[in-house]
Amino acid sequence: MPTLHSILEPNIGLTRTDRLLRILEIPQALLNEDKAKASRAVIAQALNMLLFEDLLERVPAAKTYASDCRLAGRRIMHDHGAVRTVALANMGTLPAGEEAITRILRPLGYALNGVYPLERLKMTGRSHAQVEFPEEIAQFFISELHPDRFSEKFQQAVRNVTGTSIDPLTPEAVTLLAELNREHSLPREAATRLLPLLTRCFTRQHATPTLADYDTLLAESAEMAWISTEGNAFNHATDRVPDVDALAAEQKALGQPMKPTVETSQSGRVRQTAFVAARVKRWFRTAQGDPIEREVPGSFYEFITRLPLPEETDGKQHLDLSFDSSNAQAIFKMTAEAK
């Protein structure tokens, strides 16, 4: 059995594994890998597949879109997943900022690919690409929110929310990641055990926030309010398509909740749009400690078109894998409205 299939199936079963292998565009080299040990690239691909599937389950429009693609025989090229973090020390036992995620990505062969100031949001974004398959394995776009750039009332609400955070990375996961970082591969059985230990890092790590803290955060930063309910879950996953404008028109005609405009980078080579964020119900605590439910923005699904760079490298023309601060800030508005 190919390595990728063999480390996915014990975790999610044959049906879900086959469905993901059919719907996603996967490098042939990774599909063909059949060794006693799983390479870091195969493990990175498997993790992205599990996080992509999780996003589909949380965003109905994305699930419908993926189902339509499957019926039409069109594969999805997962371009990148986005994760939001908080650049704050003493968040319980959770590492500050993007380190909560990059400590996982480094052993998987990811390296920093770009830094993007998101000044209007008082955040910084960083992209990370898998060094062996930078164009084929999804990048991670990790943003850090800077609480110190907001009011003291806001900062206290952030401390209230994040102070209960726990570190989801178990001692076993730390040991396996260290081996992966050293050897660039793991025995199949170890890789199989590692996958669910990593996926748990992409969820909310703190306790249920109070409604008062949520409203305080929302008044100054829709992004931090989103983090308070969703944590480090995928904020969005992204489909790389040949023509994002045509795709947007097609999805609008189908009645999908599409963002009105397409964002274009300064270079003109990167164009992005998205479905409007899903609406989800989340629990909060009142001042008296009683549970109360409220509808808030959840995650969303994005589309991107990347054109080649004008110059060749090593005799080849490569895609522009960069991001654009203006594009990113506009796309982030998908989760800005809480009704």
Tab-separated table of C-alpha atoms in Angstrom:
chain	number	residue	atom	x	y	z
A	1	MET	CA	0.000	0.000	0.000
A	2	PRO	CA	1.408	3.452	-0.859
A	3	THR	CA	2.747	5.296	2.173
A	4	LEU	CA	0.294	8.203	2.027
A	5	HIS	CA	-2.703	5.871	1.960
A	6	SER	CA	-1.271	3.687	4.712
A	7	ILE	CA	-0.884	6.516	7.245
A	8	LEU	CA	-4.275	8.070	6.500
A	9	GLU	CA	-6.541	5.010	6.470
A	10	PRO	CA	-5.949	3.895	10.100
A	11	ASN	CA	-6.929	7.385	11.230
A	12	ILE	CA	-9.977	8.160	9.076
A	13	GLY	CA	-10.983	4.907	7.427
A	14	LEU	CA	-10.981	3.668	3.855
A	15	THR	CA	-13.973	5.676	2.593
A	16	ARG	CA	-12.730	9.078	3.730
A	17	THR	CA	-9.178	8.305	2.620
A	18	ASP	CA	-10.320	7.349	-0.875
A	19	ARG	CA	-12.537	10.427	-1.091
A	20	LEU	CA	-9.651	12.759	-0.205
A	21	LEU	CA	-7.308	11.016	-2.634
A	22	ARG	CA	-9.901	11.455	-5.395
A	23	ILE	CA	-10.778	15.074	-4.759
A	24	LEU	CA	-7.357	16.633	-4.075
A	25	GLU	CA	-4.530	17.249	-6.525
A	26	ILE	CA	-1.519	15.406	-5.082
A	27	PRO	CA	2.031	15.212	-6.490
A	28	GLN	CA	2.553	11.896	-8.263
A	29	ALA	CA	5.824	11.387	-6.406
A	30	LEU	CA	3.935	11.392	-3.104
A	31	LEU	CA	1.243	9.069	-4.435
A	32	ASN	CA	3.935	6.666	-5.601
A	33	GLU	CA	6.008	6.683	-2.400
A	34	ASP	CA	6.045	3.150	-0.999
A	35	LYS	CA	8.706	2.799	1.653
A	36	ALA	CA	9.022	1.440	5.172
A	37	LYS	CA	9.385	5.006	6.375
A	38	ALA	CA	7.123	7.951	5.585
A	39	SER	CA	8.971	11.002	4.288
A	40	ARG	CA	8.338	14.374	5.888
A	41	ALA	CA	6.729	15.504	2.624
A	42	VAL	CA	4.187	12.667	2.733
A	43	ILE	CA	3.392	13.431	6.384
A	44	ALA	CA	2.994	17.129	5.517
A	45	GLN	CA	0.635	16.205	2.676
A	46	ALA	CA	-1.386	13.912	4.941
A	47	LEU	CA	-1.727	16.614	7.619
A	48	ASN	CA	-2.925	19.131	5.035
A	49	MET	CA	-5.488	16.641	3.747
A	50	LEU	CA	-6.913	16.127	7.240
A	51	LEU	CA	-7.063	19.874	7.922
A	52	PHE	CA	-8.664	20.479	4.527
A	53	GLU	CA	-11.342	17.876	5.276
A	54	ASP	CA	-11.984	19.477	8.677
A	55	LEU	CA	-12.511	22.862	6.988
A	56	LEU	CA	-15.037	21.345	4.565
A	57	GLU	CA	-17.042	19.975	7.491
A	58	ARG	CA	-17.188	23.423	9.095
A	59	VAL	CA	-18.016	25.457	5.966
A	60	PRO	CA	-21.193	24.238	4.178
A	61	ALA	CA	-20.517	26.264	1.005
A	62	ALA	CA	-17.068	24.686	0.726
A	63	LYS	CA	-18.490	21.206	1.215
A	64	THR	CA	-21.022	21.829	-1.549
A	65	TYR	CA	-18.302	23.157	-3.829
A	66	ALA	CA	-16.062	20.134	-3.185
A	67	SER	CA	-18.968	17.786	-3.852
A	68	ASP	CA	-19.676	19.550	-7.158
A	69	CYS	CA	-16.003	19.253	-8.116
A	70	ARG	CA	-16.019	15.543	-7.330
A	71	LEU	CA	-19.127	14.963	-9.440
A	72	ALA	CA	-17.569	16.947	-12.308
A	73	GLY	CA	-14.310	15.006	-12.057
A	74	ARG	CA	-12.306	18.132	-11.223
A	75	ARG	CA	-9.621	17.943	-8.579
A	76	ILE	CA	-8.937	20.691	-6.037
A	77	MET	CA	-5.429	22.101	-5.723
A	78	HIS	CA	-5.113	23.071	-2.065
A	79	ASP	CA	-2.917	26.181	-2.238
A	80	HIS	CA	-2.690	27.207	1.413
A	81	GLY	CA	-4.360	27.084	4.785
A	82	ALA	CA	-4.520	30.077	7.129
A	83	VAL	CA	-4.139	30.018	10.912
A	84	ARG	CA	-4.490	32.914	13.352
A	85	THR	CA	-2.377	33.226	16.512
A	86	VAL	CA	-1.812	35.757	19.301
A	87	ALA	CA	1.643	37.264	19.916
A	88	LEU	CA	1.360	37.130	23.691
A	89	ALA	CA	3.393	35.380	26.379
A	90	ASN	CA	1.841	33.557	29.344
A	91	MET	CA	-1.133	32.114	27.442
A	92	GLY	CA	-1.382	29.205	29.829
A	93	THR	CA	1.054	26.580	28.521
A	94	LEU	CA	0.589	27.451	24.828
A	95	PRO	CA	3.635	28.989	23.113
A	96	ALA	CA	3.256	32.623	22.098
A	97	GLY	CA	2.225	33.565	18.577
A	98	GLU	CA	3.099	31.585	15.495
A	99	GLU	CA	5.554	29.346	17.375
A	100	ALA	CA	2.528	27.277	18.450
A	101	ILE	CA	2.276	26.250	14.783
A	102	THR	CA	5.768	26.671	13.290
A	103	ARG	CA	7.264	24.210	15.804
A	104	ILE	CA	5.100	21.627	14.014
A	105	LEU	CA	5.855	22.841	10.497
A	106	ARG	CA	9.654	22.907	10.731
A	107	PRO	CA	10.039	19.117	11.140
A	108	LEU	CA	7.641	18.691	8.188
A	109	GLY	CA	10.105	20.532	5.963
A	110	TYR	CA	8.478	23.977	6.007
A	111	ALA	CA	10.505	27.184	5.849
A	112	LEU	CA	9.611	30.865	6.007
A	113	ASN	CA	8.620	32.117	2.554
A	114	GLY	CA	7.496	35.693	3.203
A	115	VAL	CA	6.560	38.293	5.843
A	116	TYR	CA	3.518	40.530	5.353
A	117	PRO	CA	2.653	43.489	7.632
A	118	LEU	CA	-1.114	43.674	8.141
A	119	GLU	CA	-1.066	47.133	9.670
A	120	ARG	CA	-4.776	47.914	9.437
A	121	LEU	CA	-5.494	44.783	11.459
A	122	LYS	CA	-2.527	45.248	13.828
A	123	MET	CA	-1.271	41.829	12.780
A	124	THR	CA	1.710	40.296	10.974
A	125	GLY	CA	1.323	37.494	8.450
A	126	ARG	CA	3.993	34.969	7.479
A	127	SER	CA	3.890	32.313	4.791
A	128	HIS	CA	5.661	28.975	5.120
A	129	ALA	CA	6.329	26.636	2.185
A	130	GLN	CA	7.361	22.972	2.129
A	131	VAL	CA	10.886	23.044	0.721
A	132	GLU	CA	10.739	19.856	-1.366
A	133	PHE	CA	7.325	20.522	-2.940
A	134	PRO	CA	6.773	24.293	-2.564
A	135	GLU	CA	4.245	24.560	-5.395
A	136	GLU	CA	2.474	21.243	-4.822
A	137	ILE	CA	2.061	20.923	-1.029
A	138	ALA	CA	-0.113	23.618	0.547
A	139	GLN	CA	1.591	26.565	2.194
A	140	PHE	CA	0.611	27.786	5.646
A	141	PHE	CA	-0.226	31.467	6.104
A	142	ILE	CA	0.130	32.157	9.824
A	143	SER	CA	-0.906	35.512	11.218
A	144	GLU	CA	-0.054	36.933	14.623
A	145	LEU	CA	-2.252	39.517	16.317
A	146	HIS	CA	-0.371	42.079	18.448
A	147	PRO	CA	-2.450	42.843	21.580
A	148	ASP	CA	-0.031	45.560	22.723
A	149	ARG	CA	-1.231	47.757	19.850
A	150	PHE	CA	-4.741	47.905	21.316
A	151	SER	CA	-6.326	49.489	24.397
A	152	GLU	CA	-5.613	48.236	27.919
A	153	LYS	CA	-9.221	47.053	28.229
A	154	PHE	CA	-8.748	44.998	25.079
A	155	GLN	CA	-5.442	43.584	26.327
A	156	GLN	CA	-7.074	42.483	29.573
A	157	ALA	CA	-9.828	40.724	27.638
A	158	VAL	CA	-7.172	38.939	25.580
A	159	ARG	CA	-5.434	37.817	28.777
A	160	ASN	CA	-8.767	36.645	30.214
A	161	VAL	CA	-9.509	34.563	27.124
A	162	THR	CA	-6.088	33.082	26.410
A	163	GLY	CA	-4.883	32.582	29.975
A	164	THR	CA	-6.550	29.182	30.179
A	165	SER	CA	-4.803	27.861	27.049
A	166	ILE	CA	-3.223	24.436	27.168
A	167	ASP	CA	-0.410	23.075	25.037
A	168	PRO	CA	-1.961	20.331	22.872
A	169	LEU	CA	1.415	18.922	21.817
A	170	THR	CA	1.917	15.739	23.849
A	171	PRO	CA	5.337	14.386	24.955
A	172	GLU	CA	4.964	11.622	22.363
A	173	ALA	CA	4.351	14.182	19.623
A	174	VAL	CA	7.396	16.192	20.715
A	175	THR	CA	9.559	13.052	20.576
A	176	LEU	CA	8.268	12.043	17.153
A	177	LEU	CA	8.703	15.569	15.750
A	178	ALA	CA	12.292	15.634	17.015
A	179	GLU	CA	12.981	12.351	15.221
A	180	LEU	CA	11.297	13.639	12.071
A	181	ASN	CA	13.328	16.838	12.220
A	182	ARG	CA	16.524	14.812	12.549
A	183	GLU	CA	15.837	11.988	10.078
A	184	HIS	CA	13.381	13.675	7.652
A	185	SER	CA	11.205	10.532	7.892
A	186	LEU	CA	9.394	8.310	10.377
A	187	PRO	CA	8.438	4.628	10.388
A	188	ARG	CA	4.930	4.300	8.942
A	189	GLU	CA	3.397	3.262	12.255
A	190	ALA	CA	4.949	6.253	14.034
A	191	ALA	CA	3.762	8.617	11.290
A	192	THR	CA	0.273	7.154	11.651
A	193	ARG	CA	0.320	7.883	15.396
A	194	LEU	CA	1.686	11.390	14.859
A	195	LEU	CA	-1.041	12.660	12.529
A	196	PRO	CA	-3.903	12.915	15.069
A	197	LEU	CA	-1.477	14.397	17.600
A	198	LEU	CA	-0.784	17.200	15.128
A	199	THR	CA	-4.359	17.855	14.009
A	200	ARG	CA	-5.381	18.574	17.604
A	201	CYS	CA	-3.038	21.591	17.480
A	202	PHE	CA	-5.372	23.208	14.929
A	203	THR	CA	-8.330	23.942	17.163
A	204	ARG	CA	-9.184	26.195	20.108
A	205	GLN	CA	-6.884	25.622	23.077
A	206	HIS	CA	-8.531	27.915	25.660
A	207	ALA	CA	-11.719	27.641	27.720
A	208	THR	CA	-15.123	29.046	26.750
A	209	PRO	CA	-14.817	32.867	26.755
A	210	THR	CA	-17.208	35.184	28.532
A	211	LEU	CA	-19.633	37.107	26.358
A	212	ALA	CA	-18.377	40.352	27.910
A	213	ASP	CA	-14.796	39.595	26.846
A	214	TYR	CA	-15.960	38.611	23.365
A	215	ASP	CA	-17.822	41.901	22.930
A	216	THR	CA	-14.800	43.859	24.201
A	217	LEU	CA	-12.585	42.132	21.646
A	218	LEU	CA	-15.108	42.556	18.836
A	219	ALA	CA	-15.290	46.312	19.439
A	220	GLU	CA	-11.595	46.686	18.486
A	221	SER	CA	-10.671	43.599	16.470
A	222	ALA	CA	-12.985	41.216	14.652
A	223	GLU	CA	-9.923	39.007	14.134
A	224	MET	CA	-9.245	38.601	17.869
A	225	ALA	CA	-12.950	38.036	18.494
A	226	TRP	CA	-12.756	35.241	15.918
A	227	ILE	CA	-9.714	33.740	17.646
A	228	SER	CA	-11.606	33.770	20.954
A	229	THR	CA	-14.193	31.337	19.552
A	230	GLU	CA	-12.212	29.412	16.917
A	231	GLY	CA	-8.630	29.473	18.201
A	232	ASN	CA	-6.001	27.963	15.883
A	233	ALA	CA	-8.448	26.215	13.565
A	234	PHE	CA	-8.038	26.789	9.838
A	235	ASN	CA	-9.429	30.278	9.257
A	236	HIS	CA	-9.666	29.300	5.611
A	237	ALA	CA	-8.434	26.764	3.085
A	238	THR	CA	-7.771	27.792	-0.496
A	239	ASP	CA	-8.347	26.300	-3.929
A	240	ARG	CA	-5.813	27.305	-6.604
A	241	VAL	CA	-7.747	27.693	-9.843
A	242	PRO	CA	-6.723	28.709	-13.404
A	243	ASP	CA	-9.129	31.674	-13.619
A	244	VAL	CA	-10.487	33.027	-10.347
A	245	ASP	CA	-12.716	35.564	-12.114
A	246	ALA	CA	-14.476	32.877	-14.149
A	247	LEU	CA	-14.760	30.706	-11.046
A	248	ALA	CA	-16.310	33.565	-9.062
A	249	ALA	CA	-18.881	34.227	-11.796
A	250	GLU	CA	-19.725	30.528	-11.959
A	251	GLN	CA	-20.206	30.217	-8.199
A	252	LYS	CA	-22.314	33.391	-8.033
A	253	ALA	CA	-24.564	31.954	-10.732
A	254	LEU	CA	-24.972	28.828	-8.616
A	255	GLY	CA	-26.117	30.939	-5.670
A	256	GLN	CA	-23.024	30.384	-3.563
A	257	PRO	CA	-22.226	33.140	-0.974
A	258	MET	CA	-19.350	34.685	-2.936
A	259	LYS	CA	-17.386	37.783	-1.946
A	260	PRO	CA	-18.478	40.616	-4.299
A	261	THR	CA	-14.994	41.467	-5.589
A	262	VAL	CA	-11.725	39.810	-6.575
A	263	GLU	CA	-8.566	41.137	-4.928
A	264	THR	CA	-5.450	41.703	-7.069
A	265	SER	CA	-1.884	41.908	-5.769
A	266	GLN	CA	0.389	44.842	-6.591
A	267	SER	CA	2.292	42.593	-8.999
A	268	GLY	CA	-0.932	41.583	-10.742
A	269	ARG	CA	0.118	37.925	-10.541
A	270	VAL	CA	-1.993	36.886	-7.527
A	271	ARG	CA	-5.780	37.212	-7.559
A	272	GLN	CA	-8.037	36.073	-4.719
A	273	THR	CA	-11.672	35.887	-3.678
A	274	ALA	CA	-13.694	33.782	-1.265
A	275	PHE	CA	-17.003	32.506	-0.022
A	276	VAL	CA	-18.478	34.537	2.821
A	277	ALA	CA	-17.636	32.988	6.199
A	278	ALA	CA	-19.976	30.339	7.535
A	279	ARG	CA	-22.226	31.283	10.442
A	280	VAL	CA	-21.687	29.075	13.478
A	281	LYS	CA	-23.198	28.857	16.944
A	282	ARG	CA	-20.760	29.090	19.841
A	283	TRP	CA	-21.174	28.973	23.604
A	284	PHE	CA	-20.125	31.779	25.925
A	285	ARG	CA	-20.333	32.389	29.666
A	286	THR	CA	-22.319	35.177	31.288
A	287	ALA	CA	-20.987	37.241	34.206
A	288	GLN	CA	-22.764	34.770	36.474
A	289	GLY	CA	-21.081	31.820	34.795
A	290	ASP	CA	-24.184	30.591	32.970
A	291	PRO	CA	-23.854	29.270	29.405
A	292	ILE	CA	-25.296	31.375	26.576
A	293	GLU	CA	-25.238	30.637	22.849
A	294	ARG	CA	-24.604	33.171	20.088
A	295	GLU	CA	-24.146	33.039	16.329
A	296	VAL	CA	-20.743	34.268	15.175
A	297	PRO	CA	-18.574	34.078	12.025
A	298	GLY	CA	-16.813	30.772	11.469
A	299	SER	CA	-14.290	29.828	8.803
A	300	PHE	CA	-14.477	30.324	5.051
A	301	TYR	CA	-13.154	28.972	1.745
A	302	GLU	CA	-10.938	30.935	-0.596
A	303	PHE	CA	-9.972	30.806	-4.271
A	304	ILE	CA	-6.680	31.981	-5.724
A	305	THR	CA	-5.070	32.272	-9.152
A	306	ARG	CA	-1.278	32.421	-9.276
A	307	LEU	CA	0.581	33.417	-12.436
A	308	PRO	CA	4.214	32.472	-13.124
A	309	LEU	CA	7.095	34.703	-12.094
A	310	PRO	CA	8.541	36.653	-15.044
A	311	GLU	CA	12.056	35.287	-14.553
A	312	GLU	CA	13.179	31.671	-14.694
A	313	THR	CA	15.016	29.851	-11.893
A	314	ASP	CA	17.194	26.831	-12.644
A	315	GLY	CA	15.927	26.960	-16.213
A	316	LYS	CA	12.289	26.708	-15.122
A	317	GLN	CA	9.415	29.120	-14.732
A	318	HIS	CA	7.851	28.926	-11.271
A	319	LEU	CA	4.556	30.162	-9.873
A	320	ASP	CA	4.468	33.328	-7.827
A	321	LEU	CA	3.908	31.811	-4.361
A	322	SER	CA	3.883	35.172	-2.600
A	323	PHE	CA	1.001	36.846	-0.833
A	324	ASP	CA	-0.062	40.485	-0.755
A	325	SER	CA	-0.776	42.478	2.417
A	326	SER	CA	-3.645	44.396	0.824
A	327	ASN	CA	-5.209	41.205	-0.548
A	328	ALA	CA	-4.869	39.447	2.799
A	329	GLN	CA	-6.468	42.256	4.775
A	330	ALA	CA	-9.394	42.393	2.355
A	331	ILE	CA	-9.855	38.616	2.492
A	332	PHE	CA	-9.724	38.676	6.312
A	333	LYS	CA	-12.868	40.823	6.226
A	334	MET	CA	-14.783	37.631	5.446
A	335	THR	CA	-14.899	37.027	9.200
A	336	ALA	CA	-15.269	40.673	10.232
A	337	GLU	CA	-19.043	40.888	10.572
A	338	ALA	CA	-20.738	39.401	13.604
A	339	LYS	CA	-24.501	39.756	13.463
